[in-house]
Every structure is written in structure tokens, then in C-alpha cells.
Short mmCIF file of C-alpha atoms in Angstrom, two decimals:
data_model
loop_
_atom_site.label_atom_id
_atom_site.label_comp_id
_atom_site.label_asym_id
_atom_site.label_seq_id
_atom_site.Cartn_x
_atom_site.Cartn_y
_atom_site.Cartn_z
CA MET H 29 -41.68 -23.69 16.32
CA LYS H 30 -39.65 -25.37 13.67
CA GLU H 31 -38.02 -24.00 10.57
CA GLU H 32 -40.38 -26.08 8.42
CA SER H 33 -43.47 -24.28 9.78
CA PRO H 34 -43.46 -21.50 7.12
CA LYS H 35 -43.93 -24.17 4.44
CA ALA H 36 -47.38 -24.96 5.81
CA ILE H 37 -48.21 -21.24 5.80
CA PHE H 38 -47.15 -20.86 2.17
CA TYR H 39 -49.20 -23.94 1.19
CA ALA H 40 -52.25 -22.41 2.87
CA LEU H 41 -51.68 -18.95 1.36
CA ALA H 42 -51.39 -20.30 -2.19
CA ALA H 43 -54.46 -22.51 -1.80
CA ASN H 44 -56.63 -19.84 -0.18
CA PHE H 45 -55.78 -17.18 -2.76
CA GLY H 46 -56.89 -19.42 -5.61
CA ILE H 47 -59.96 -20.52 -3.70
CA ALA H 48 -61.00 -16.96 -2.83
CA VAL H 49 -60.89 -15.86 -6.46
CA CYS H 50 -63.00 -18.83 -7.56
CA LYS H 51 -65.51 -18.39 -4.75
CA PHE H 52 -66.10 -14.69 -5.35
CA GLY H 53 -66.69 -15.41 -9.02
CA ALA H 54 -69.11 -18.20 -8.18
CA ALA H 55 -70.89 -16.10 -5.54
CA ALA H 56 -71.44 -13.32 -8.11
CA LEU H 57 -72.84 -15.79 -10.65
CA THR H 58 -75.06 -17.75 -8.27
CA GLY H 59 -76.07 -15.27 -5.60
CA SER H 60 -75.33 -17.97 -3.01
CA GLY H 61 -75.03 -16.80 0.58
CA SER H 62 -73.10 -19.92 1.52
CA MET H 63 -70.70 -19.30 -1.36
CA PHE H 64 -70.24 -15.64 -0.43
CA ALA H 65 -69.58 -16.63 3.19
CA GLU H 66 -66.98 -19.11 1.99
CA ALA H 67 -65.38 -16.43 -0.24
CA ILE H 68 -65.08 -14.05 2.72
CA HIS H 69 -63.63 -16.88 4.80
CA SER H 70 -60.95 -17.64 2.19
CA THR H 71 -60.06 -13.96 1.84
CA ALA H 72 -59.72 -13.65 5.61
CA ASP H 73 -57.51 -16.74 5.58
CA CYS H 74 -55.16 -15.11 3.04
CA GLY H 75 -54.78 -12.11 5.32
CA ASN H 76 -54.26 -14.44 8.26
CA GLN H 77 -51.39 -16.26 6.56
CA LEU H 78 -49.71 -12.96 5.70
CA LEU H 79 -50.02 -11.94 9.36
CA LEU H 80 -48.42 -15.21 10.44
CA LEU H 81 -45.51 -14.76 8.04
CA PHE H 82 -45.01 -11.22 9.35
CA GLY H 83 -45.15 -12.52 12.91
CA LEU H 84 -42.55 -15.18 12.17
CA LYS H 85 -40.26 -12.52 10.73
CA ARG H 86 -40.74 -10.28 13.76
CA SER H 87 -40.09 -13.14 16.17
CA GLN H 88 -36.57 -13.53 14.75
CA ALA H 89 -35.49 -10.07 15.94
CA PRO H 90 -32.29 -10.29 18.04
CA ALA H 91 -32.23 -9.71 21.78
CA ASP H 92 -31.70 -6.16 23.03
CA VAL H 93 -31.81 -4.25 26.33
CA LEU H 94 -35.60 -3.97 26.22
CA HIS H 95 -36.10 -7.62 25.20
CA PRO H 96 -33.16 -9.51 26.74
CA LEU H 97 -34.55 -12.92 25.72
CA GLY H 98 -35.36 -11.83 22.19
CA SER H 99 -38.75 -11.56 20.48
CA GLY H 100 -39.51 -15.25 19.96
CA ARG H 101 -42.88 -14.99 21.73
CA GLU H 102 -44.09 -12.27 19.34
CA ILE H 103 -45.46 -14.98 17.04
CA TYR H 104 -48.00 -15.78 19.77
CA PHE H 105 -49.39 -12.24 19.51
CA TYR H 106 -49.90 -12.54 15.76
CA SER H 107 -51.39 -16.01 16.14
CA MET H 108 -53.94 -14.55 18.57
CA LEU H 109 -54.77 -11.78 16.08
CA VAL H 110 -55.40 -14.43 13.43
CA ALA H 111 -57.66 -16.40 15.77
CA LEU H 112 -59.69 -13.24 16.51
CA LEU H 113 -59.96 -12.41 12.80
CA LEU H 114 -61.08 -15.96 12.09
CA PHE H 115 -63.77 -15.57 14.75
CA PHE H 116 -65.10 -12.14 13.80
CA VAL H 117 -64.28 -11.64 10.10
CA GLY H 118 -64.84 -15.26 9.13
CA GLY H 119 -67.34 -16.62 11.63
CA ALA H 120 -69.46 -13.71 12.80
CA PHE H 121 -69.74 -12.21 9.31
CA SER H 122 -70.85 -15.55 7.87
CA VAL H 123 -73.54 -15.85 10.52
CA TYR H 124 -74.68 -12.28 9.81
CA GLU H 125 -74.80 -12.97 6.08
CA GLY H 126 -76.81 -16.14 6.64
CA VAL H 127 -79.34 -14.42 8.92
CA HIS H 128 -79.64 -11.55 6.43
CA ARG H 129 -80.37 -13.92 3.53
CA LEU H 130 -82.70 -15.99 5.69
CA ALA H 131 -84.83 -12.91 6.22
CA ARG H 132 -84.81 -11.87 2.54
CA HIS H 133 -85.24 -15.36 1.00
CA GLU H 134 -82.97 -14.56 -1.94
CA GLU H 135 -83.11 -17.09 -4.76
CA LEU H 136 -80.04 -19.09 -5.83
CA SER H 137 -79.01 -19.05 -9.49
CA ASN H 138 -76.52 -21.28 -11.36
CA PRO H 139 -76.10 -23.74 -8.47
CA ILE H 140 -74.04 -26.08 -10.69
CA VAL H 141 -71.31 -23.40 -10.86
CA ALA H 142 -71.30 -23.16 -7.08
CA LEU H 143 -71.01 -26.92 -6.68
CA VAL H 144 -68.11 -27.13 -9.16
CA VAL H 145 -66.22 -24.33 -7.42
CA LEU H 146 -66.83 -25.91 -4.03
CA GLY H 147 -65.51 -29.22 -5.36
CA VAL H 148 -62.34 -27.55 -6.69
CA SER H 149 -61.97 -25.73 -3.38
CA VAL H 150 -62.11 -29.02 -1.49
CA VAL H 151 -59.17 -30.30 -3.56
CA LEU H 152 -57.11 -27.15 -2.92
CA GLU H 153 -57.90 -27.08 0.79
CA ALA H 154 -57.01 -30.77 1.04
CA PHE H 155 -53.64 -29.91 -0.53
CA SER H 156 -53.09 -27.20 2.07
CA LEU H 157 -54.13 -29.46 4.97
CA ALA H 158 -51.89 -32.27 3.68
CA GLY H 159 -48.94 -29.84 3.76
CA ALA H 160 -49.73 -28.87 7.35
CA LEU H 161 -50.11 -32.52 8.39
CA ARG H 162 -46.72 -33.36 6.87
CA GLU H 163 -45.10 -30.69 9.06
CA ILE H 164 -47.01 -31.96 12.10
CA ARG H 165 -45.90 -35.56 11.57
CA LYS H 166 -42.24 -34.49 11.59
CA SER H 167 -42.48 -33.74 15.30
CA SER H 168 -45.65 -35.39 16.59
CA GLY H 169 -44.64 -39.03 16.28
CA ASN H 170 -47.66 -41.26 16.90
CA LYS H 171 -49.75 -38.61 18.62
CA SER H 172 -53.34 -38.11 17.57
CA LEU H 173 -54.12 -34.80 15.90
CA TRP H 174 -56.09 -33.67 18.96
CA ARG H 175 -53.27 -34.56 21.35
CA TRP H 176 -50.78 -32.74 19.15
CA PHE H 177 -53.11 -29.72 19.09
CA ARG H 178 -53.20 -29.62 22.91
CA GLU H 179 -49.48 -30.23 23.47
CA THR H 180 -47.65 -28.48 20.62
CA ARG H 181 -45.97 -25.12 21.14
CA GLU H 182 -46.00 -24.19 17.42
CA SER H 183 -48.72 -21.54 17.50
CA GLU H 184 -48.54 -20.69 13.81
CA LEU H 185 -48.97 -24.34 12.84
CA ILE H 186 -51.94 -24.61 15.20
CA VAL H 187 -53.55 -21.66 13.42
CA VAL H 188 -52.91 -22.98 9.90
CA THR H 189 -54.17 -26.46 10.78
CA GLY H 190 -57.24 -25.06 12.51
CA GLU H 191 -58.02 -22.91 9.47
CA ASP H 192 -57.61 -25.84 7.09
CA VAL H 193 -59.81 -28.15 9.14
CA ALA H 194 -62.46 -25.42 9.43
CA ALA H 195 -62.21 -24.74 5.70
CA LEU H 196 -62.76 -28.36 4.68
CA ALA H 197 -65.65 -28.80 7.09
CA GLY H 198 -67.10 -25.45 5.99
CA LEU H 199 -66.87 -26.46 2.35
CA ALA H 200 -68.75 -29.65 3.12
CA ILE H 201 -71.50 -27.63 4.83
CA ALA H 202 -71.68 -25.14 1.95
CA PHE H 203 -71.78 -27.95 -0.63
CA CYS H 204 -74.67 -29.65 1.15
CA ALA H 205 -76.50 -26.33 1.56
CA VAL H 206 -76.21 -25.44 -2.13
CA LEU H 207 -77.15 -28.98 -3.18
CA MET H 208 -80.27 -28.99 -0.97
CA THR H 209 -81.25 -25.55 -2.28
CA MET H 210 -80.86 -26.79 -5.86
CA ILE H 211 -82.92 -29.93 -5.19
CA THR H 212 -85.73 -28.29 -3.19
CA GLY H 213 -85.68 -24.78 -4.63
CA ASN H 214 -85.81 -23.47 -1.06
CA PRO H 215 -83.15 -20.76 -0.39
CA VAL H 216 -83.48 -21.36 3.36
CA TYR H 217 -80.97 -24.21 3.06
CA ASP H 218 -78.40 -21.87 1.51
CA ALA H 219 -78.89 -19.29 4.26
CA ALA H 220 -78.69 -21.99 6.92
CA GLY H 221 -75.47 -23.21 5.32
CA SER H 222 -73.94 -19.76 5.71
CA ILE H 223 -74.92 -19.72 9.39
CA GLY H 224 -73.48 -23.22 9.83
CA VAL H 225 -70.17 -22.20 8.28
CA GLY H 226 -70.01 -19.17 10.58
CA VAL H 227 -70.73 -21.16 13.74
CA LEU H 228 -68.10 -23.73 12.74
CA LEU H 229 -65.49 -21.00 12.20
CA MET H 230 -66.23 -19.44 15.57
CA VAL H 231 -65.87 -22.78 17.36
CA ILE H 232 -62.53 -23.49 15.66
CA ALA H 233 -61.35 -19.93 16.35
CA TYR H 234 -62.24 -20.30 20.03
CA LEU H 235 -60.25 -23.55 20.33
CA VAL H 236 -57.24 -21.99 18.57
CA ALA H 237 -57.43 -18.82 20.69
CA ARG H 238 -57.58 -20.90 23.88
CA GLU H 239 -54.35 -22.72 22.99
CA VAL H 240 -52.55 -19.55 21.90
CA LYS H 241 -53.66 -17.70 25.05
CA SER H 242 -52.01 -20.40 27.13
CA MET H 243 -48.75 -19.83 25.23
CA ILE H 244 -48.97 -16.07 25.74
CA VAL H 245 -49.46 -16.56 29.48
CA GLY H 246 -46.41 -18.83 29.48
CA GLU H 247 -46.26 -22.57 28.83
CA SER H 248 -43.53 -25.03 29.63
CA ALA H 249 -41.76 -26.90 26.87
CA SER H 250 -43.82 -29.76 25.43
CA PRO H 251 -44.25 -32.68 27.86
CA GLU H 252 -41.88 -35.00 25.99
CA VAL H 253 -39.14 -32.35 25.79
CA ARG H 254 -39.47 -31.54 29.49
CA ARG H 255 -39.30 -35.23 30.40
CA ALA H 256 -36.22 -35.68 28.23
CA ILE H 257 -34.46 -32.69 29.84
CA ASP H 258 -35.33 -34.00 33.30
CA ALA H 259 -33.99 -37.47 32.45
CA HIS H 260 -30.82 -35.95 30.99
CA LEU H 261 -30.15 -34.00 34.19
CA ARG H 262 -30.91 -36.91 36.52
CA ALA H 263 -28.41 -39.06 34.63
CA ARG H 264 -25.58 -36.59 35.25
CA PRO H 265 -22.96 -37.89 37.73
CA GLU H 266 -22.46 -34.34 39.07
CA ILE H 267 -26.09 -34.15 40.23
CA ILE H 268 -27.41 -35.98 43.28
CA ARG H 269 -30.96 -34.78 42.89
CA VAL H 270 -32.99 -32.46 40.69
CA ILE H 271 -34.93 -30.37 43.20
CA ASN H 272 -36.84 -28.29 40.68
CA LEU H 273 -36.94 -27.95 36.91
CA ILE H 274 -38.71 -25.12 35.10
CA THR H 275 -38.95 -24.88 31.33
CA LEU H 276 -40.54 -21.98 29.44
CA GLN H 277 -41.28 -22.03 25.73
CA TRP H 278 -40.00 -18.85 24.09
CA GLY H 279 -41.03 -19.06 20.45
CA LYS H 280 -38.91 -21.79 18.92
CA GLN H 281 -36.46 -21.67 21.84
CA ILE H 282 -36.67 -22.77 25.46
CA VAL H 283 -35.64 -21.18 28.76
CA VAL H 284 -34.48 -23.77 31.31
CA ALA H 285 -34.07 -23.12 35.04
CA VAL H 286 -32.62 -25.91 37.18
CA GLN H 287 -32.34 -26.21 40.94
CA ALA H 288 -30.28 -29.26 41.90
CA GLU H 289 -28.30 -30.82 44.71
CA MET H 290 -24.72 -31.36 43.60
CA VAL H 291 -22.06 -33.81 44.71
CA GLU H 292 -19.40 -32.47 47.07
CA TYR H 293 -16.60 -30.41 45.49
CA ASP H 294 -13.32 -29.23 46.98
CA SER H 295 -13.99 -25.62 46.05
CA GLY H 296 -16.61 -23.27 44.71
CA ARG H 297 -14.61 -22.92 41.49
CA ALA H 298 -14.75 -26.69 40.94
CA MET H 299 -18.55 -26.62 41.34
CA VAL H 300 -18.87 -23.69 38.91
CA ASP H 301 -16.77 -25.60 36.36
CA ALA H 302 -19.02 -28.65 36.80
CA ILE H 303 -22.13 -26.53 36.32
CA ASN H 304 -20.68 -25.02 33.13
CA VAL H 305 -20.07 -28.52 31.78
CA ILE H 306 -23.65 -29.55 32.63
CA GLU H 307 -25.09 -26.48 30.90
CA ALA H 308 -22.94 -26.94 27.79
CA ASP H 309 -23.86 -30.63 27.49
CA LEU H 310 -27.54 -29.84 28.00
CA GLN H 311 -27.49 -27.27 25.19
CA ARG H 312 -25.70 -29.71 22.89
CA ALA H 313 -28.34 -32.34 23.59
CA PHE H 314 -31.19 -29.81 23.30
CA PRO H 315 -30.18 -27.02 20.88
CA GLU H 316 -33.52 -25.30 21.45
CA ALA H 317 -32.51 -24.69 25.10
CA ARG H 318 -31.16 -21.21 24.32
CA TRP H 319 -30.95 -20.10 27.97
CA VAL H 320 -30.01 -22.34 30.92
CA PHE H 321 -29.98 -21.06 34.49
CA PHE H 322 -28.54 -23.48 37.03
CA GLU H 323 -28.77 -23.07 40.80
CA PRO H 324 -26.96 -25.51 43.12
CA ASP H 325 -28.96 -26.04 46.28
CA ILE H 326 -29.74 -28.53 49.03
CA PRO H 327 -33.12 -30.06 49.93
CA ARG H 328 -35.17 -28.23 52.50
CA VAL H 329 -35.67 -29.76 55.92
CA GLY H 330 -38.10 -32.64 55.70
CA GLU H 331 -37.53 -33.29 52.00
CA ALA H 332 -36.37 -36.80 51.18
CA ARG H 333 -33.57 -37.29 48.74
CA ALA H 334 -34.38 -38.76 45.35
#
């Protein structure tokens, strides 16, 4: 998690608040199920962003006896809550609303208003997604969006990006549903649009929840960071061989555990001093490596030296 991440959350909060107000007004004027589903979705998104901001604040709590490594992973809990809300409040409710309107065949009024609001919403959601993508590009390099999604450890940015992608796709579905209803006069398209928006939200929520669950269980640092730490250690003249390297993402910080074969030293004190130098240099090179645990060891019988 990077310090810039809250910017993406604020972009999304501002955009979704404006969108929710417009959508509720349009839903009241038009009676559109797709529009009402979209309004509920945007309202849920506002609550989600507030939860993420609260989670970020909580994750900055200092270490104590009960939480000796701090509360950095607390943001994962709030990210999971957001994913569940996106699934049930956004997705499942939209499906329910669509099925309900499908059974009642409610007519759509003032479809032009709905289309205008949906068009404005697309612009605002695109602004929010652009803000999230700017934050992603700062750390993703040339990765594709999907690869970044699978490898990043910034849970709150995963949630915001997932919401924005779902919102834009959902708006496209709602726009097409309202347009087809206006052209054909058949409200089934509008109801089907609401169901489509709900299914889309549930799929996105599932993908987000799957990634966040992996972080809660305990993920290593991102692959490129782990490779860089490994290369840094192998280049040290004090180390003959890195036997084992474990990294654990802890919010925006990393726990590093190293088991390595060291060169020969005249005394235990000399080896301890060398290890302290290695740890200090590692933390200078990787400031996010808040905790480093180093164990000097020798290869087990049958293990070849690197």
C-alpha cells in the first residue's frame, strides 16, 4: 500500500456521491429499474469508500503488546467487508430489483432523462477510474491491468479499481437497457438490464474478494520486490548462500525472514556485527522492510551449495 492510495479513494468517493444523487433523481422521474439499481450501486460505493478510508486510518495504529507487528493488515479486513457489500448490497439487490420489475412489467417514463444521467455518470466514473489508474501506473510499470490485479498487495486500490470497472461496465449495460426499452416500448429490457448490472457486480465482487482473501491468509511481498530482496542478499559478500527467504506483506510494510550460510568469522560477535550491517543495508534499500529476521545457518546434508 502506498501513500498515494487514498487519492484514488477520494476520487471515487467524490464521483460516486455526485452520481448517486443524479441517479436517484432520474430513477424517481423515469421509474427505471436499471437506473434504480445503478443508484443503489453508487450509494453502496460511497459507503464502501468511507469504509476503506476508515480501514486505512485503523491500519496506521502503532504496534503494542497485543499486536507486536502493528495493525497494517487491518486494511485487508475492511477491503473484504467492501467486497461483500459490493456483492450483496450492490449485486444481489440489483438482481432482486430486476426480477421484481420483470414480474410486474412496470413501464418506463422519461427515458431521455435516464440516458442523460447515465451519460453524465459515465464521465464521472471515467474520472474516478482515471485517478485509480494513475496510482496503479506509479508502481505497476508495464504490467497489464489484469497482471497488476493478481500481483499487487494494495487491497484498497484493488477494491476501488474493481468498483470503477464494474461501474463503467454497469453504466453501459444500463444505458443499453434504457435505450432498448425506449425504442421498443418493452420494459423487459430495463428489468433485464438491472439483472445484468447485478450479475456483473457479483462477478467483480467475487474476483476482488478472492484477491483480498489471499492477503488475509498471508501473501509474500510482490514477486518483483521478493526477487529484488533475494538478489540484494545474494550479492552480499558476507553471505555464501541464501538457504531460505520468506517475505510477508503486512499492510504497506513487509516482514522479511532470512536463513543464510555466512562466511567464516573469528567470533560470534563478528558474525552478529555482520548480520546487523546486512539488516541495516537491506532496510535502507527497501524501506518497506520494517522487520528483518536473520538466521545464520549451514546447508543440510545432501544440499548443494549455491
